[in-house]
Short mmCIF file of C-alpha atoms and ligand atoms in Angstrom, two decimals:
data_model
loop_
_atom_site.label_atom_id
_atom_site.label_comp_id
_atom_site.label_asym_id
_atom_site.label_seq_id
_atom_site.Cartn_x
_atom_site.Cartn_y
_atom_site.Cartn_z
CA MET A 1 9.92 0.77 5.28
CA LYS A 2 8.65 -0.59 1.98
CA LEU A 3 7.23 1.94 -0.47
CA TYR A 4 4.16 1.02 -2.52
CA LEU A 5 2.13 2.95 -5.06
CA ASP A 6 -1.61 3.18 -4.43
CA THR A 7 -2.84 3.21 -8.01
CA ALA A 8 -4.08 1.04 -10.87
CA ASN A 9 -2.53 3.35 -13.45
CA VAL A 10 0.06 1.41 -15.41
CA LYS A 11 1.86 4.52 -16.68
CA GLU A 12 2.49 5.72 -13.12
CA ILE A 13 3.58 2.27 -11.98
CA LYS A 14 5.96 1.94 -14.93
CA GLU A 15 7.58 5.28 -14.14
CA ALA A 16 8.03 4.54 -10.43
CA ALA A 17 9.26 1.01 -11.14
CA SER A 18 11.88 2.32 -13.58
CA MET A 19 13.49 4.19 -10.66
CA GLY A 20 14.05 0.89 -8.86
CA LEU A 21 12.41 2.20 -5.71
CA LEU A 22 9.04 0.53 -5.86
CA ASP A 23 8.41 -2.42 -3.54
CA GLY A 24 4.78 -3.13 -4.41
CA VAL A 25 1.39 -1.80 -5.46
CA THR A 26 -2.04 -1.55 -3.84
CA THR A 27 -5.23 -1.23 -5.82
CA ASN A 28 -8.84 -0.96 -4.74
CA PRO A 29 -12.14 -1.19 -6.67
CA SER A 30 -12.39 2.62 -6.98
CA LEU A 31 -8.87 2.92 -8.42
CA VAL A 32 -9.44 0.05 -10.89
CA ALA A 33 -12.85 1.38 -11.96
CA LYS A 34 -11.22 4.76 -12.73
CA GLU A 35 -8.94 3.13 -15.32
CA GLY A 36 -11.87 1.70 -17.33
CA ARG A 37 -9.94 -1.49 -18.18
CA SER A 38 -10.36 -5.18 -17.43
CA PHE A 39 -9.27 -5.92 -13.83
CA ARG A 40 -7.44 -9.09 -14.80
CA GLU A 41 -5.58 -7.38 -17.66
CA VAL A 42 -4.45 -4.51 -15.40
CA LEU A 43 -3.32 -6.91 -12.66
CA LEU A 44 -1.29 -9.04 -15.06
CA GLU A 45 0.39 -5.99 -16.52
CA VAL A 46 1.23 -4.61 -13.07
CA CYS A 47 2.55 -7.98 -11.86
CA ASN A 48 4.88 -8.11 -14.83
CA LEU A 49 6.15 -4.60 -14.10
CA VAL A 50 6.75 -4.92 -10.37
CA ASP A 51 8.28 -7.97 -8.74
CA GLY A 52 6.63 -7.39 -5.39
CA PRO A 53 3.27 -7.77 -3.66
CA ILE A 54 0.33 -6.45 -5.72
CA SER A 55 -2.91 -6.09 -3.74
CA ALA A 56 -6.14 -6.94 -5.55
CA GLU A 57 -9.43 -6.54 -3.71
CA VAL A 58 -12.42 -8.87 -3.68
CA VAL A 59 -15.82 -7.25 -4.26
CA SER A 60 -17.96 -9.96 -2.63
CA VAL A 61 -19.12 -9.46 0.93
CA GLU A 62 -19.98 -13.04 1.88
CA GLU A 63 -17.36 -15.53 3.14
CA ASP A 64 -17.64 -18.31 0.53
CA ALA A 65 -17.83 -15.85 -2.36
CA MET A 66 -14.81 -13.95 -1.03
CA VAL A 67 -12.80 -17.15 -0.72
CA LYS A 68 -13.66 -18.12 -4.28
CA GLU A 69 -12.82 -14.66 -5.58
CA GLY A 70 -9.61 -14.61 -3.54
CA ARG A 71 -8.50 -17.97 -4.94
CA ASP A 72 -9.20 -16.79 -8.50
CA LEU A 73 -7.25 -13.57 -7.97
CA ALA A 74 -4.32 -15.44 -6.41
CA LYS A 75 -4.16 -17.72 -9.46
CA ILE A 76 -3.53 -14.76 -11.78
CA HIS A 77 0.08 -14.31 -10.61
CA LYS A 78 2.35 -15.28 -7.71
CA ASN A 79 2.71 -11.59 -6.76
CA ILE A 80 -0.99 -11.13 -6.00
CA VAL A 81 -2.02 -10.39 -2.42
CA VAL A 82 -5.78 -10.73 -1.92
CA LYS A 83 -7.48 -7.80 -0.23
CA CYS A 84 -10.47 -8.52 2.03
CA PRO A 85 -12.52 -5.87 3.85
CA LEU A 86 -12.46 -5.71 7.61
CA ILE A 87 -15.91 -7.13 8.29
CA PRO A 88 -16.68 -10.45 10.04
CA GLU A 89 -17.17 -12.26 6.71
CA GLY A 90 -13.91 -10.76 5.47
CA LEU A 91 -11.98 -12.10 8.45
CA LYS A 92 -13.54 -15.54 8.07
CA ALA A 93 -12.41 -15.52 4.44
CA THR A 94 -8.97 -14.24 5.51
CA ARG A 95 -8.50 -17.17 7.87
CA ARG A 96 -9.39 -19.66 5.14
CA LEU A 97 -7.29 -18.04 2.44
CA ALA A 98 -4.31 -17.70 4.80
CA ALA A 99 -4.62 -21.41 5.66
CA GLU A 100 -4.23 -22.15 1.94
CA GLY A 101 -1.04 -20.08 1.84
CA ILE A 102 -2.65 -17.09 0.11
CA ARG A 103 -1.43 -13.73 1.43
CA VAL A 104 -4.26 -11.44 2.57
CA ASN A 105 -4.24 -7.67 3.01
CA VAL A 106 -7.12 -6.82 5.34
CA THR A 107 -8.33 -3.42 4.24
CA LEU A 108 -10.57 -0.63 5.54
CA CYS A 109 -9.08 -0.75 9.05
CA PHE A 110 -9.95 2.22 11.24
CA SER A 111 -9.35 1.00 14.81
CA PRO A 112 -6.78 -0.94 16.89
CA THR A 113 -9.33 -3.64 17.76
CA GLN A 114 -10.01 -4.23 14.07
CA ALA A 115 -6.25 -4.55 13.46
CA LEU A 116 -5.89 -7.02 16.33
CA LEU A 117 -8.66 -9.18 14.86
CA ALA A 118 -7.07 -9.06 11.40
CA ALA A 119 -3.75 -10.24 12.86
CA LYS A 120 -5.47 -13.06 14.75
CA ALA A 121 -7.22 -14.09 11.53
CA GLY A 122 -3.80 -14.57 9.94
CA ALA A 123 -3.62 -11.49 7.69
CA TRP A 124 -0.31 -10.98 5.88
CA CYS A 125 -0.86 -7.26 6.38
CA VAL A 126 -3.52 -4.87 7.61
CA SER A 127 -4.27 -1.50 6.02
CA PRO A 128 -5.22 1.33 8.39
CA PHE A 129 -6.54 4.30 6.37
CA ILE A 130 -4.94 7.33 8.02
CA GLY A 131 -6.03 10.08 5.59
CA ARG A 132 -9.70 9.17 5.91
CA LEU A 133 -9.37 9.35 9.72
CA ASP A 134 -7.64 12.74 9.50
CA ASP A 135 -10.50 13.85 7.21
CA ILE A 136 -12.99 13.35 10.06
CA SER A 137 -10.76 15.11 12.62
CA SER A 138 -9.41 11.87 14.06
CA ASP A 139 -5.67 11.19 14.46
CA GLY A 140 -4.74 8.67 11.76
CA MET A 141 -1.10 8.44 12.78
CA ALA A 142 -2.01 7.71 16.41
CA LEU A 143 -3.75 4.58 15.09
CA ILE A 144 -0.55 3.46 13.34
CA ARG A 145 1.42 3.87 16.58
CA GLN A 146 -1.17 1.86 18.51
CA ILE A 147 -1.23 -0.99 15.99
CA VAL A 148 2.57 -1.17 15.73
CA THR A 149 2.81 -1.38 19.54
CA ILE A 150 0.10 -4.06 19.80
CA PHE A 151 1.69 -6.20 17.08
CA ARG A 152 5.13 -5.85 18.72
CA ASN A 153 3.74 -6.73 22.18
CA TYR A 154 2.48 -10.08 20.92
CA ASP A 155 5.01 -10.68 18.16
CA PHE A 156 2.35 -10.80 15.42
CA LYS A 157 3.91 -11.31 11.99
CA THR A 158 1.13 -9.26 10.33
CA GLN A 159 2.60 -6.14 8.74
CA VAL A 160 1.18 -2.65 9.12
CA LEU A 161 0.50 -1.17 5.69
CA VAL A 162 -0.05 2.56 6.14
CA ALA A 163 -2.76 3.52 3.62
CA SER A 164 -4.82 6.53 2.57
CA VAL A 165 -1.68 8.64 2.59
CA ARG A 166 -2.16 12.24 1.52
CA HIS A 167 1.25 13.94 1.75
CA PRO A 168 4.99 13.38 2.42
CA GLN A 169 4.65 14.14 6.14
CA HIS A 170 2.40 11.09 6.44
CA VAL A 171 5.26 9.03 4.97
CA VAL A 172 7.79 10.47 7.44
CA GLU A 173 5.51 9.81 10.40
CA ALA A 174 4.66 6.32 9.18
CA ALA A 175 8.40 5.52 9.10
CA LEU A 176 8.95 7.02 12.56
CA ALA A 177 6.04 5.00 13.92
CA GLY A 178 7.55 1.77 12.57
CA GLY A 179 4.99 1.08 9.82
CA HIS A 180 6.28 -1.80 7.69
CA ILE A 181 4.84 -0.57 4.39
CA CYS A 182 3.52 2.78 3.21
CA THR A 183 1.34 3.02 0.10
CA MET A 184 0.80 6.37 -1.57
CA PRO A 185 -0.53 8.07 -4.69
CA PHE A 186 2.03 8.73 -7.43
CA THR A 187 1.91 12.49 -6.73
CA VAL A 188 3.05 11.89 -3.13
CA PHE A 189 5.78 9.48 -4.32
CA LEU A 190 7.19 12.23 -6.56
CA GLN A 191 7.01 14.77 -3.73
CA LEU A 192 9.33 12.56 -1.64
CA PHE A 193 12.23 13.53 -3.92
CA LYS A 194 11.69 17.26 -3.74
CA HIS A 195 13.58 19.84 -1.72
CA PRO A 196 14.08 23.43 -2.91
CA LEU A 197 17.64 23.48 -1.53
CA THR A 198 18.51 20.47 -3.69
CA ASP A 199 17.36 22.35 -6.81
CA ILE A 200 19.10 25.59 -5.79
CA GLY A 201 22.28 23.72 -4.86
CA LEU A 202 22.40 21.77 -8.11
CA LYS A 203 21.80 24.92 -10.16
CA LYS A 204 24.70 26.64 -8.39
CA PHE A 205 27.11 23.70 -8.78
CA LEU A 206 26.38 23.46 -12.51
CA GLY A 207 26.54 27.25 -12.90
CA ASP A 208 29.94 27.44 -11.15
CA TRP A 209 31.23 24.53 -13.24
CA GLY A 210 30.11 26.20 -16.45
CA ALA A 211 31.48 29.63 -15.39
CA ALA A 212 34.88 28.06 -14.82
CA GLY A 213 34.78 26.86 -18.42
CA ARG A 214 34.55 23.19 -17.46
CA GLN A 215 32.71 20.81 -19.77
C1 E4P B 301 -5.30 1.26 0.32
O1 E4P B 301 -4.98 0.18 -0.07
C2 E4P B 301 -6.34 2.10 -0.32
O2 E4P B 301 -6.33 1.83 -1.70
C3 E4P B 301 -6.10 3.56 -0.21
O3 E4P B 301 -4.90 3.88 0.44
C4 E4P B 301 -7.27 4.41 0.01
O4 E4P B 301 -6.88 5.75 0.03
P1 E4P B 301 -7.88 6.97 -0.13
O5 E4P B 301 -8.42 7.30 1.21
O6 E4P B 301 -7.00 8.07 -0.67
O7 E4P B 301 -8.94 6.54 -1.11
#
């Protein structure tokens, strides 16, 4: 499973990229707005830090405007994947952009029928938001399992990008369900490394080594 960061914060991306474990980045208008910087400038910087797919979302909601915006975003760097919302206009734009060879991440997916439509429109990936479903007492991970099964049944090439991840258990379950990509906040990425027994074990090894007078 590919691991992406869900952030527009360059400092976080730089740190994760330096570990050599980062496969890509997803951004959305809320995350970019939070940074208070030019969208284009942030995207260019991120593309130069991570040699992998970088999702950049259109903010238009009408087909022609989305296609234009998508083309402009794709021109910024070869790593850009254009993000279109899962609405009828968004899928019309997805079909056109995909026909031009532009990779599209269809975002704001909350149901298996939406995912099926995104795949049929030629999306490179679809982003089901599991945390937001859990937030309203729905089962986000059940949606991932349904989409993975549907895509496998019909051999769709569209990848399942597990989004709106809130904690490490979401990452584990996404991998067990066969999600192709999992995008997460930097805090969750750091939590993936942690286990108290690792810290206790390392402390003991180094303590024993030191006690034996080894350098
Ligand atoms: C995905 O691409 C979205 O940016 C994201 O995962 C949304 O997550 P949130 O529900 O934490 O805002």
